[in-house]
CSV table of C-alpha atoms and ligand atoms in Angstrom, one decimal:
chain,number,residue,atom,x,y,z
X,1,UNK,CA,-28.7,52.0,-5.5
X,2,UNK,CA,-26.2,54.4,-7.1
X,3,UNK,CA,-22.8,52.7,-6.2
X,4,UNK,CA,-19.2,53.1,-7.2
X,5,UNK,CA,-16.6,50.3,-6.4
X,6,UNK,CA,-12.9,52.1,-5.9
X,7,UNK,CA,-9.6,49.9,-6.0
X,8,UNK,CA,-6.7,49.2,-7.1
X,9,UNK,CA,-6.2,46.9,-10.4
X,10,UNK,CA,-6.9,43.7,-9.0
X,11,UNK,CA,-8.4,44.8,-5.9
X,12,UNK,CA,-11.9,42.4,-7.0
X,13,UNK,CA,-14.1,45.4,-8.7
X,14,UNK,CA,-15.4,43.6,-11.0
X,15,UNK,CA,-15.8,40.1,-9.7
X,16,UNK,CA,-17.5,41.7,-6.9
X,17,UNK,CA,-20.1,43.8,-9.1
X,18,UNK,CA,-21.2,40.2,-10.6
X,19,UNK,CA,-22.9,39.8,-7.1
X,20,UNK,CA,-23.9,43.5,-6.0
X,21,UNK,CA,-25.6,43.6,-9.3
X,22,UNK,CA,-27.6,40.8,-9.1
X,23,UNK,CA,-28.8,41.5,-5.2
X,24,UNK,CA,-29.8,44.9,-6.1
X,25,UNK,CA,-30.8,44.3,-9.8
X,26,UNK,CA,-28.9,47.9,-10.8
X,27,UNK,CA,-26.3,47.4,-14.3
X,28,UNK,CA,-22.8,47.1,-14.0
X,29,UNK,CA,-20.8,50.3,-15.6
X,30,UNK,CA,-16.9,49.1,-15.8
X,31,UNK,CA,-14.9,51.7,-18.5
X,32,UNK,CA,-12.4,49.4,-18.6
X,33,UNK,CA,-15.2,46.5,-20.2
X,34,UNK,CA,-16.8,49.4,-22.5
X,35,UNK,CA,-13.1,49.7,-23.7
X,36,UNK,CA,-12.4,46.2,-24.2
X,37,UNK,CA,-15.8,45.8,-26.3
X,38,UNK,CA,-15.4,48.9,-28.5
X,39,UNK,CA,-11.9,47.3,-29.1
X,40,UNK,CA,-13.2,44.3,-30.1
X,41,UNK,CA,-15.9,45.7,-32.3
X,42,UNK,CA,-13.2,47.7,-34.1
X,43,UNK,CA,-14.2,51.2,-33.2
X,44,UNK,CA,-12.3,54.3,-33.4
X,45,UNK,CA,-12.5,54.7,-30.0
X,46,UNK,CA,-11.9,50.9,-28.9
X,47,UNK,CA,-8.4,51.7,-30.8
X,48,UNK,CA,-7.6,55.0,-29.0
X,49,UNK,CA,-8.4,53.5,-26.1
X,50,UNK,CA,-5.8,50.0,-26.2
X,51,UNK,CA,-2.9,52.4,-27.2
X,52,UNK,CA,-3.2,53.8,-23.3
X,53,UNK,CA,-4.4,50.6,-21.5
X,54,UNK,CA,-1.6,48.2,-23.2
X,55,UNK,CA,1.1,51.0,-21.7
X,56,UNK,CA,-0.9,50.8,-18.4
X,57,UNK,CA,-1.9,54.3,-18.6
X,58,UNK,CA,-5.2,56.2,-18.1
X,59,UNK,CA,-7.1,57.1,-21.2
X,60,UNK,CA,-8.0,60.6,-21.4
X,61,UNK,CA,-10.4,61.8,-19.2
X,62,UNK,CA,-12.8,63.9,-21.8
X,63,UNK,CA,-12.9,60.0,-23.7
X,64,UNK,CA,-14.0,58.4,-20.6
X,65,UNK,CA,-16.7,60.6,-19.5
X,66,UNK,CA,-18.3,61.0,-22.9
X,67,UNK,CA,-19.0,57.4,-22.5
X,68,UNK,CA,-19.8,57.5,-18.9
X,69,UNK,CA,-22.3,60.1,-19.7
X,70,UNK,CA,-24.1,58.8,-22.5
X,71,UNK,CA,-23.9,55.4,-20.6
X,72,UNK,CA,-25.4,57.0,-17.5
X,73,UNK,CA,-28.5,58.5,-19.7
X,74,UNK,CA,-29.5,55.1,-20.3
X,75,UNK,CA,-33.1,53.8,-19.5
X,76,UNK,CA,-31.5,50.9,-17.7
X,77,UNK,CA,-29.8,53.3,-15.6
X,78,UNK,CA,-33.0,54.8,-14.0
X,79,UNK,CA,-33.0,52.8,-10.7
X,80,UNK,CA,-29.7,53.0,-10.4
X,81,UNK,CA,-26.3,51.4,-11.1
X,82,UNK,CA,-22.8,50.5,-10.2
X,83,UNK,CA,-19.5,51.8,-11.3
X,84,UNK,CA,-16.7,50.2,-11.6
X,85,UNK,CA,-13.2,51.8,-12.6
X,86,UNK,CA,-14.9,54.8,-13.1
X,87,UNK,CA,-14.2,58.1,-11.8
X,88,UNK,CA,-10.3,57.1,-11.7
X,89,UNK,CA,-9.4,60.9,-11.8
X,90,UNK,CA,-10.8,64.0,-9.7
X,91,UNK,CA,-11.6,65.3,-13.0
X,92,UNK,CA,-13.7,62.5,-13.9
X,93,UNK,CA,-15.3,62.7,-10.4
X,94,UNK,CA,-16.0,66.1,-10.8
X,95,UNK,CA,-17.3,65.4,-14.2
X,96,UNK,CA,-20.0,62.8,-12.8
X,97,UNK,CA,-21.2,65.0,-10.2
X,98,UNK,CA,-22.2,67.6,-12.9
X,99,UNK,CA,-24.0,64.4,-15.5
X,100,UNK,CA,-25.3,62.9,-12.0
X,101,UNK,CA,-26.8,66.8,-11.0
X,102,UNK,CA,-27.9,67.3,-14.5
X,103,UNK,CA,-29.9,63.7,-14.1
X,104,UNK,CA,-31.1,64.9,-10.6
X,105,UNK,CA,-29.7,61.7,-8.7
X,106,UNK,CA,-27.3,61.4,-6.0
X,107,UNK,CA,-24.4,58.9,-5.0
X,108,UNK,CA,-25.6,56.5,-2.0
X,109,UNK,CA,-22.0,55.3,-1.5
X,110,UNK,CA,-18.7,55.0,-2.6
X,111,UNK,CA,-17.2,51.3,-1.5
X,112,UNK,CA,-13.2,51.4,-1.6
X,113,UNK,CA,-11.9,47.6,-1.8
X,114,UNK,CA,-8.7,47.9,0.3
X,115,UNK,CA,-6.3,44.7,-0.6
X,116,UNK,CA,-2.6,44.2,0.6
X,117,UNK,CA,-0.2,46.0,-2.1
X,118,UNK,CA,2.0,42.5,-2.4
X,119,UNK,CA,-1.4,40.5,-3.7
X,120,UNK,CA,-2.3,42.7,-6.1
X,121,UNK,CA,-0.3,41.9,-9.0
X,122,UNK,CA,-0.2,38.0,-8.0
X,123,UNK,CA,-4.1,38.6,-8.6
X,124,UNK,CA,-4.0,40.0,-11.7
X,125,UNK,CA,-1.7,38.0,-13.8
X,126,UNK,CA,-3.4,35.0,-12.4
X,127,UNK,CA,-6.8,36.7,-13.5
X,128,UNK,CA,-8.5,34.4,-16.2
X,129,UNK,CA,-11.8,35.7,-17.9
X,130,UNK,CA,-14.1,33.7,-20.1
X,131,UNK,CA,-14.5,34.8,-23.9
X,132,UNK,CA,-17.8,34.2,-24.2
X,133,UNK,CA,-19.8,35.3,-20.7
X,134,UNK,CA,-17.1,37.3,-18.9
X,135,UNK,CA,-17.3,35.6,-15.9
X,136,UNK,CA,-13.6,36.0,-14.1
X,137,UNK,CA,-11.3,33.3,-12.6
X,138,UNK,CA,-8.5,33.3,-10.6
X,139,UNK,CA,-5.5,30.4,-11.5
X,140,UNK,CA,-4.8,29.6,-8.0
X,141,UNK,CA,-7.4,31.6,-5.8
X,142,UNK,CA,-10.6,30.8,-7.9
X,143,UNK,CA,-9.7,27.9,-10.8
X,144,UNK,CA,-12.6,27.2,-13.4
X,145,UNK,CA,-14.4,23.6,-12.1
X,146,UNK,CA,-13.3,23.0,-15.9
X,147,UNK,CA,-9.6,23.9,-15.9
X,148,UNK,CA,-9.2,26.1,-18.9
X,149,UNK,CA,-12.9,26.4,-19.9
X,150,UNK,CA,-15.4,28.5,-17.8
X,151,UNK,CA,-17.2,26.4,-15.2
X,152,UNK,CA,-20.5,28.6,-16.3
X,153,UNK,CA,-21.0,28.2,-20.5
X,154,UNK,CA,-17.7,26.3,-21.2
X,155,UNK,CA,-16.1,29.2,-23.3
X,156,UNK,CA,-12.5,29.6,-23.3
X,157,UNK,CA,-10.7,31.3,-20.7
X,158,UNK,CA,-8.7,34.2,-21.6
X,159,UNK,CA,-5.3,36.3,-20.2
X,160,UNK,CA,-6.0,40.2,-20.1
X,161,UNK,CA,-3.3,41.9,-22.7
X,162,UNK,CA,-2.5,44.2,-20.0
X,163,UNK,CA,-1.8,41.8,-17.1
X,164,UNK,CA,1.6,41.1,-17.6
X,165,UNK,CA,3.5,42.0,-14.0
X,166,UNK,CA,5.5,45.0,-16.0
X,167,UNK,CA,1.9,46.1,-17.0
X,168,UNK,CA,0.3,45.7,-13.7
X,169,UNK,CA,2.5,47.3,-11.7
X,170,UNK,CA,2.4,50.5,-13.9
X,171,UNK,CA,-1.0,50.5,-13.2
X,172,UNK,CA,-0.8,50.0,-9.9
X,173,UNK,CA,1.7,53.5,-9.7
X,174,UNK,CA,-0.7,55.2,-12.3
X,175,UNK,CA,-3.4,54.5,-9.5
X,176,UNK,CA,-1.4,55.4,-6.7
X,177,UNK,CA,-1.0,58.6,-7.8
X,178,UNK,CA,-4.4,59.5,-10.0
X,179,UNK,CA,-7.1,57.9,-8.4
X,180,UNK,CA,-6.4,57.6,-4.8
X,181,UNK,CA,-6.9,61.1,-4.2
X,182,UNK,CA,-10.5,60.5,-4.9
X,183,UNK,CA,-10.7,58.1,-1.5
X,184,UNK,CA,-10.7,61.6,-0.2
X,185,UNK,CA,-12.6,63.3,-2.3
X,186,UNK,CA,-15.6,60.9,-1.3
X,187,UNK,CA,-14.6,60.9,2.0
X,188,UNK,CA,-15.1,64.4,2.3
X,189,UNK,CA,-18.8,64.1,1.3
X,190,UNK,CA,-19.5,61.6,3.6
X,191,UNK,CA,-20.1,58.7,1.3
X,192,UNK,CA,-17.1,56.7,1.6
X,193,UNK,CA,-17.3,52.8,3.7
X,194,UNK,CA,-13.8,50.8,3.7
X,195,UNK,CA,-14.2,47.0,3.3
X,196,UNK,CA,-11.3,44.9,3.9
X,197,UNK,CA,-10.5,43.0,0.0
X,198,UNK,CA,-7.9,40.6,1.5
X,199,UNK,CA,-11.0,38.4,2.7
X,200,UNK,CA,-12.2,35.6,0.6
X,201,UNK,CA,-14.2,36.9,-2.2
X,202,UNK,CA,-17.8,35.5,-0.4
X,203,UNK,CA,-16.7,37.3,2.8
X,204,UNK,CA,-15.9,40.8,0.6
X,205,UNK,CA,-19.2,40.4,-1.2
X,206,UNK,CA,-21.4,40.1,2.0
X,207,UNK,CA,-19.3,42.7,3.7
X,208,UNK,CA,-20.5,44.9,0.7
X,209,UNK,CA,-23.9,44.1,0.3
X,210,UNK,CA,-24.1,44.7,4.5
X,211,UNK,CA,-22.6,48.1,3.6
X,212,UNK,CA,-24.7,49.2,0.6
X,213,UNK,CA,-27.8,48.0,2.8
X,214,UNK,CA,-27.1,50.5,5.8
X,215,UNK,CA,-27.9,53.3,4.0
P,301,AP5,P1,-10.0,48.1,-15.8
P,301,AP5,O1,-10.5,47.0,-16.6
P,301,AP5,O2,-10.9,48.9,-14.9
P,301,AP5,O3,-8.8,47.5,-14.8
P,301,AP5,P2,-8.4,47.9,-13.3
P,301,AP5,O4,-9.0,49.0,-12.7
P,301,AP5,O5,-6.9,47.9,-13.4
P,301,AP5,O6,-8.9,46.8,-12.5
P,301,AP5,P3,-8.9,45.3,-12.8
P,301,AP5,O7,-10.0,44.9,-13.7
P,301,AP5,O8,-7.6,44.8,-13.2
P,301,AP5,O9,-9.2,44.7,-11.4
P,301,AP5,P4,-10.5,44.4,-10.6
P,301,AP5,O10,-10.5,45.2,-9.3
P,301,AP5,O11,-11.7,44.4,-11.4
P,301,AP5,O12,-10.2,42.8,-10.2
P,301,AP5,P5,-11.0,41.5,-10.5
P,301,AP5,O13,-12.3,41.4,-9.8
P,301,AP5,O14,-10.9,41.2,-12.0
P,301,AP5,O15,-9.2,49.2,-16.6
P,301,AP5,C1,-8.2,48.7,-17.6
P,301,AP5,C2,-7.6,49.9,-18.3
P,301,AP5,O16,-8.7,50.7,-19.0
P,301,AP5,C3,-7.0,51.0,-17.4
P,301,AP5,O17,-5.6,50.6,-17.1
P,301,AP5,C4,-7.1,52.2,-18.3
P,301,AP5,O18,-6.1,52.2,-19.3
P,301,AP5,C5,-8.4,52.0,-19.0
P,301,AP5,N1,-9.5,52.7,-18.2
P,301,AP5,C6,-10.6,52.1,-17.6
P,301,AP5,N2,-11.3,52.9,-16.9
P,301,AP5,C7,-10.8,54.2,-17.1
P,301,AP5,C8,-11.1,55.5,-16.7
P,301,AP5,N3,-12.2,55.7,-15.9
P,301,AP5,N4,-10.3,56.5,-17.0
P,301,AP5,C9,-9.2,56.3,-17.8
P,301,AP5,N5,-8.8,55.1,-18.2
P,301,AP5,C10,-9.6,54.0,-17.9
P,301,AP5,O19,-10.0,40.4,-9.7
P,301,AP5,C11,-8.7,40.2,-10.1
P,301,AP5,C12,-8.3,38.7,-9.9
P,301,AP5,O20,-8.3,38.4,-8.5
P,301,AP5,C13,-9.3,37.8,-10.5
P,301,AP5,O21,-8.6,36.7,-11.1
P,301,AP5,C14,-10.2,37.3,-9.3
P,301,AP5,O22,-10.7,36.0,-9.5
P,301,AP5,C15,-9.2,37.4,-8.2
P,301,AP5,N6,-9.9,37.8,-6.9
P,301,AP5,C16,-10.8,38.8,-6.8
P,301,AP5,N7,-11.2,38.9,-5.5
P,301,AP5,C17,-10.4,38.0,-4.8
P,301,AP5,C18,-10.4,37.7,-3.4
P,301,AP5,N8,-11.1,38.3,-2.5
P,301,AP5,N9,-9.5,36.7,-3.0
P,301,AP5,C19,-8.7,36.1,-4.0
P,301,AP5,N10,-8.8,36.4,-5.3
P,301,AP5,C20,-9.6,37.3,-5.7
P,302,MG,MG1,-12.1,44.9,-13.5
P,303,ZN,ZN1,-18.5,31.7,-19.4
């Protein structure tokens, strides 16, 4: 299963991949994670990148897809994979149909997680995620069994930098107008399925894996 999850910032990308993953045993591909990790091992790159994301901008696309693309070429990556916050630009989209011709592998589908505009920033700043396994909690719509400690390993639970409502909502507009363009762009190929993100996030996740499983 080759897979990309589209949606706006808070739409449920990546708490949704945590079970697509698992049913179809593929790895989970989120940019916005790779960032986060390089930042926190110090890299050159991890730096470059937090100067965009704290100012809820897009980092630049040749950035991005050098990672994707050595990410992609990965032996894990053989069976397949999921996306997640990656393409966000029709340059980047572009740029993984060329790595994804080069591998000689094709998209199965591109799943865009539609969610009301007015929950999507109440999602975010509520977001929660632990330090030590990166499972993600919601403050009022999915609270830790444990309060502040995650219900899974006990690590601490941790606020995103860049989900502050000032931040989120810039990202929301830097969305708007960068990456929904590519709801068409897939669309156009014939790869595109809608599933309706305002559902409880069980009810997304089956409606997902029902999709994935059509093809
Ligand atoms: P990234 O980390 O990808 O952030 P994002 O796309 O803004 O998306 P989020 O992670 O905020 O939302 P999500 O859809 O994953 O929601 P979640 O499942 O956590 O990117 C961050 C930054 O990195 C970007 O701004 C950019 O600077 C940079 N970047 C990354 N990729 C890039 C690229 N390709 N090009 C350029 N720059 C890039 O859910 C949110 C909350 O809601 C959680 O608390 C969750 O528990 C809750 N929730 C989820 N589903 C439901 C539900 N169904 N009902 C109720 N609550 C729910
Ligand atoms: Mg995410
Ligand atoms: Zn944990």
């Amino acid at each position: 299963m080759r897979t990309i999850l589209l949606g706006p910032p808070g739409a449920g990308k990546g708490t949704q991949a945590e079970t697509i993953v698992r049913e179809f045993n593929i790895p989970h591909i989120s940019t916005g994670d790779m960032f986060r990790y390089n930042l926190k091992q110090g890299t050159e790159l991890g730096v470059k990148a937090k100067e965009y994301m704290n100012k809820g901008l897009l980092v630049p696309d040749e950035l991005v897809v050098a990672m994707v693309e050595d990410r992609l070429k990965n032996e894990d990556c053989a069976n397949g994979f999921l996306l997640d916050g990656f393409p966000r630009t029709v340059i980047q989209a572009e740029a993984l149909d060329v790595v994804l011709s080069k591998i000689g592998v094709h998209l199965n589908k591109v799943v865009n997680i539609e969610v009301n505009p007015e929950l999507l920033v109440k999602r975010a700043v509520g977001r929660r995620i632990c330090k030590e396994c990166g499972a993600t909690f919601h403050v009022d719509f999915n609270p830790s069994s444990k309060g502040s400690e995650c219900e899974k390993c006990s690590g601490s639970l941790y606020q995103r930098d860049d989900d502050t409502e000032e931040t989120v909502s810039k990202r929301i507009q830097v969305y708007t107008s960068e990456t929904q363009p590519l709801i068409d762009y897939y669309d156009k190929k014939g790869i595109l399925a809608v599933v309706d993100g305002d559902q409880p996030i069980n009810i997304v996740s089956e409606t997902i894996i029902k999709v994935l499983k059509e093809d």
